[in-house]
């Protein structure tokens, strides 16, 4: 669901609040993966990779522009 929503918004930047919320969700998803004993090899699910890369890129863009603090 997140992957398709982000794909539809490729030409739009995320609002700082959206980026903060999505970063939190991505971290929770990864912690759930590790809680179930899945390592980096198994978490290479394409949708998760796409979402985490997009959120990380948006987060770094917002930090560089001064709209978010690290």
XYZ file of N, CA, C and O in Angstrom:
280
model
N 0.826 -1.183 0.000
C 0.000 0.000 0.000
C 0.877 1.256 0.000
O 0.639 2.163 -0.786
N 1.871 1.300 0.872
C 2.759 2.464 0.901
C 3.534 2.598 -0.397
O 3.722 3.711 -0.898
N 3.950 1.471 -0.923
C 4.725 1.490 -2.158
C 3.915 2.086 -3.311
O 4.419 2.923 -4.051
N 2.678 1.686 -3.442
C 1.851 2.217 -4.536
C 1.539 3.689 -4.323
O 1.535 4.477 -5.276
N 1.288 4.098 -3.083
C 1.006 5.508 -2.797
C 2.220 6.373 -3.120
O 2.093 7.430 -3.738
N 3.413 5.905 -2.723
C 4.618 6.665 -3.028
C 4.904 6.678 -4.530
O 5.391 7.676 -5.059
N 4.583 5.586 -5.209
C 4.791 5.526 -6.660
C 3.897 6.530 -7.387
O 4.314 7.137 -8.371
N 2.679 6.694 -6.899
C 1.770 7.662 -7.506
C 2.235 9.093 -7.279
O 1.868 9.998 -8.024
N 3.058 9.308 -6.243
C 3.517 10.645 -5.893
C 4.990 10.863 -6.225
O 5.663 11.656 -5.579
N 5.513 10.167 -7.222
C 6.929 10.295 -7.560
C 7.315 11.723 -7.943
O 8.427 12.164 -7.669
N 6.397 12.434 -8.552
C 6.710 13.797 -8.986
C 6.438 14.842 -7.895
O 6.597 16.032 -8.130
N 6.041 14.397 -6.704
C 5.780 15.303 -5.583
C 6.724 14.988 -4.425
O 6.998 13.819 -4.144
N 7.186 16.034 -3.772
C 7.981 15.839 -2.564
C 7.051 15.592 -1.389
O 5.908 16.047 -1.382
N 7.571 14.894 -0.394
C 6.787 14.648 0.809
C 6.863 15.856 1.733
O 7.894 16.528 1.821
N 5.789 16.120 2.417
C 5.752 17.142 3.458
C 6.587 16.619 4.633
O 6.660 15.406 4.845
N 7.242 17.506 5.398
C 8.042 17.033 6.534
C 7.275 16.125 7.492
O 7.820 15.133 7.991
N 6.005 16.413 7.731
C 5.222 15.565 8.627
C 4.990 14.181 8.014
O 5.081 13.166 8.701
N 4.711 14.142 6.699
C 4.539 12.856 6.026
C 5.816 12.037 6.105
O 5.788 10.835 6.369
N 6.929 12.705 5.888
C 8.212 12.016 5.920
C 8.495 11.462 7.315
O 8.953 10.329 7.457
N 8.222 12.244 8.348
C 8.438 11.799 9.724
C 7.567 10.585 10.039
O 8.043 9.601 10.609
N 6.307 10.637 9.655
C 5.394 9.511 9.911
C 5.816 8.266 9.149
O 5.834 7.166 9.711
N 6.159 8.420 7.885
C 6.569 7.267 7.089
C 7.876 6.672 7.589
O 8.046 5.442 7.585
N 8.809 7.517 8.022
C 10.066 7.005 8.578
C 9.795 6.161 9.815
O 10.400 5.101 10.012
N 8.874 6.604 10.639
C 8.504 5.847 11.840
C 7.872 4.509 11.457
O 8.195 3.470 12.038
N 6.997 4.514 10.472
C 6.347 3.285 10.021
C 7.377 2.305 9.455
O 7.341 1.108 9.755
N 8.317 2.804 8.656
C 9.344 1.947 8.063
C 10.201 1.318 9.162
O 10.534 0.133 9.103
N 10.544 2.104 10.179
C 11.328 1.561 11.289
C 10.544 0.485 12.032
O 11.102 -0.540 12.439
N 9.241 0.691 12.213
C 8.412 -0.316 12.883
C 8.319 -1.595 12.055
O 8.358 -2.700 12.609
N 8.190 -1.446 10.763
C 8.122 -2.623 9.893
C 9.417 -3.411 10.001
O 9.403 -4.639 10.148
N 10.552 -2.713 9.964
C 11.829 -3.413 10.053
C 11.998 -4.083 11.413
O 12.479 -5.211 11.496
N 11.567 -3.408 12.486
C 11.683 -4.031 13.807
C 10.768 -5.252 13.921
O 11.116 -6.231 14.581
N 9.623 -5.214 13.253
C 8.760 -6.396 13.210
C 9.438 -7.536 12.457
O 9.365 -8.693 12.873
N 10.092 -7.214 11.350
C 10.823 -8.235 10.602
C 11.866 -8.898 11.487
O 11.970 -10.117 11.533
N 12.650 -8.092 12.187
C 13.709 -8.650 13.025
C 13.145 -9.379 14.236
O 13.744 -10.343 14.703
N 12.004 -8.943 14.741
C 11.381 -9.631 15.873
C 10.942 -11.041 15.485
O 10.930 -11.946 16.328
N 10.609 -11.221 14.222
C 10.217 -12.542 13.736
C 11.422 -13.344 13.240
O 11.263 -14.413 12.660
N 12.618 -12.804 13.453
C 13.830 -13.532 13.111
C 14.272 -13.411 11.671
O 15.089 -14.189 11.207
N 13.759 -12.442 10.960
C 14.161 -12.241 9.573
C 15.358 -11.304 9.527
O 15.356 -10.246 10.124
N 16.373 -11.704 8.810
C 17.561 -10.878 8.665
C 17.480 -9.996 7.443
O 16.447 -9.898 6.774
N 18.605 -9.347 7.118
C 18.639 -8.448 5.964
C 18.390 -9.200 4.657
O 17.852 -8.635 3.710
N 18.782 -10.472 4.607
C 18.569 -11.245 3.381
C 17.081 -11.430 3.099
O 16.636 -11.312 1.963
N 16.313 -11.719 4.145
C 14.888 -11.965 3.960
C 14.067 -10.685 3.867
O 12.958 -10.695 3.360
N 14.587 -9.560 4.385
C 13.827 -8.312 4.339
C 14.036 -7.563 3.031
O 13.587 -6.440 2.900
N 14.692 -8.190 2.089
C 14.931 -7.564 0.795
C 13.699 -7.582 -0.095
O 13.822 -7.572 -1.309
N 12.518 -7.603 0.496
C 11.273 -7.576 -0.257
C 11.240 -6.275 -1.062
O 11.488 -5.193 -0.524
N 10.940 -6.380 -2.341
C 11.038 -5.230 -3.240
C 10.206 -4.031 -2.769
O 10.679 -2.901 -2.806
N 9.002 -4.256 -2.317
C 8.160 -3.142 -1.872
C 8.782 -2.448 -0.660
O 8.791 -1.219 -0.590
N 9.309 -3.221 0.285
C 9.948 -2.626 1.465
C 11.183 -1.833 1.060
O 11.411 -0.732 1.565
N 11.976 -2.370 0.155
C 13.191 -1.693 -0.299
C 12.841 -0.370 -0.969
O 13.465 0.658 -0.696
N 11.827 -0.374 -1.830
C 11.415 0.848 -2.530
C 10.947 1.910 -1.535
O 11.348 3.070 -1.611
N 10.110 1.507 -0.592
C 9.585 2.456 0.388
C 10.709 3.001 1.270
O 10.802 4.213 1.480
N 11.576 2.144 1.755
C 12.636 2.614 2.644
C 13.610 3.534 1.918
O 14.056 4.540 2.478
N 13.924 3.233 0.651
C 14.810 4.112 -0.121
C 14.171 5.468 -0.377
O 14.835 6.502 -0.267
N 12.897 5.479 -0.709
C 12.211 6.749 -0.981
C 12.122 7.596 0.282
O 12.381 8.801 0.260
N 11.773 6.966 1.407
C 11.661 7.711 2.663
C 13.031 8.253 3.073
O 13.144 9.410 3.497
N 14.066 7.448 2.932
C 15.416 7.909 3.272
C 15.842 9.072 2.384
O 16.410 10.054 2.866
N 15.562 8.992 1.086
C 15.914 10.076 0.169
C 15.161 11.360 0.519
O 15.743 12.454 0.546
N 13.871 11.252 0.794
C 13.075 12.423 1.169
C 13.552 13.006 2.497
O 13.634 14.221 2.664
N 13.873 12.127 3.441
C 14.350 12.588 4.745
C 15.648 13.379 4.583
O 15.795 14.472 5.140
N 16.578 12.858 3.808
C 17.847 13.552 3.584
C 17.634 14.883 2.857
O 18.303 15.872 3.155
N 16.702 14.909 1.914
C 16.400 16.166 1.206
C 15.867 17.207 2.177
O 16.267 18.368 2.136
N 14.980 16.800 3.077
C 14.404 17.729 4.046
C 15.437 18.195 5.068
O 15.413 19.355 5.491
N 16.358 17.329 5.440
C 17.426 17.720 6.367
C 18.332 18.755 5.690
O 18.685 19.780 6.291
N 18.713 18.494 4.447
C 19.576 19.435 3.719
C 18.908 20.784 3.525
O 19.553 21.838 3.563
N 17.594 20.790 3.336
C 16.894 22.055 3.118
C 16.576 22.782 4.430
O 16.099 23.908 4.416
N 16.847 22.121 5.557
C 16.620 22.743 6.857
C 15.205 22.613 7.384
O 14.861 23.214 8.407
N 14.378 21.822 6.736
C 12.995 21.655 7.178
C 12.858 20.583 8.248
O 11.845 20.533 8.930
N 13.856 19.703 8.371
C 13.894 18.670 9.413
C 15.274 18.669 10.048
O 16.262 18.984 9.401
N 15.307 18.286 11.314
C 16.598 18.133 11.989
C 16.891 16.656 12.129
O 15.982 15.851 12.323
N 18.170 16.298 12.040
C 18.537 14.882 12.165
C 18.318 14.365 13.515
O 18.322 14.657 14.525
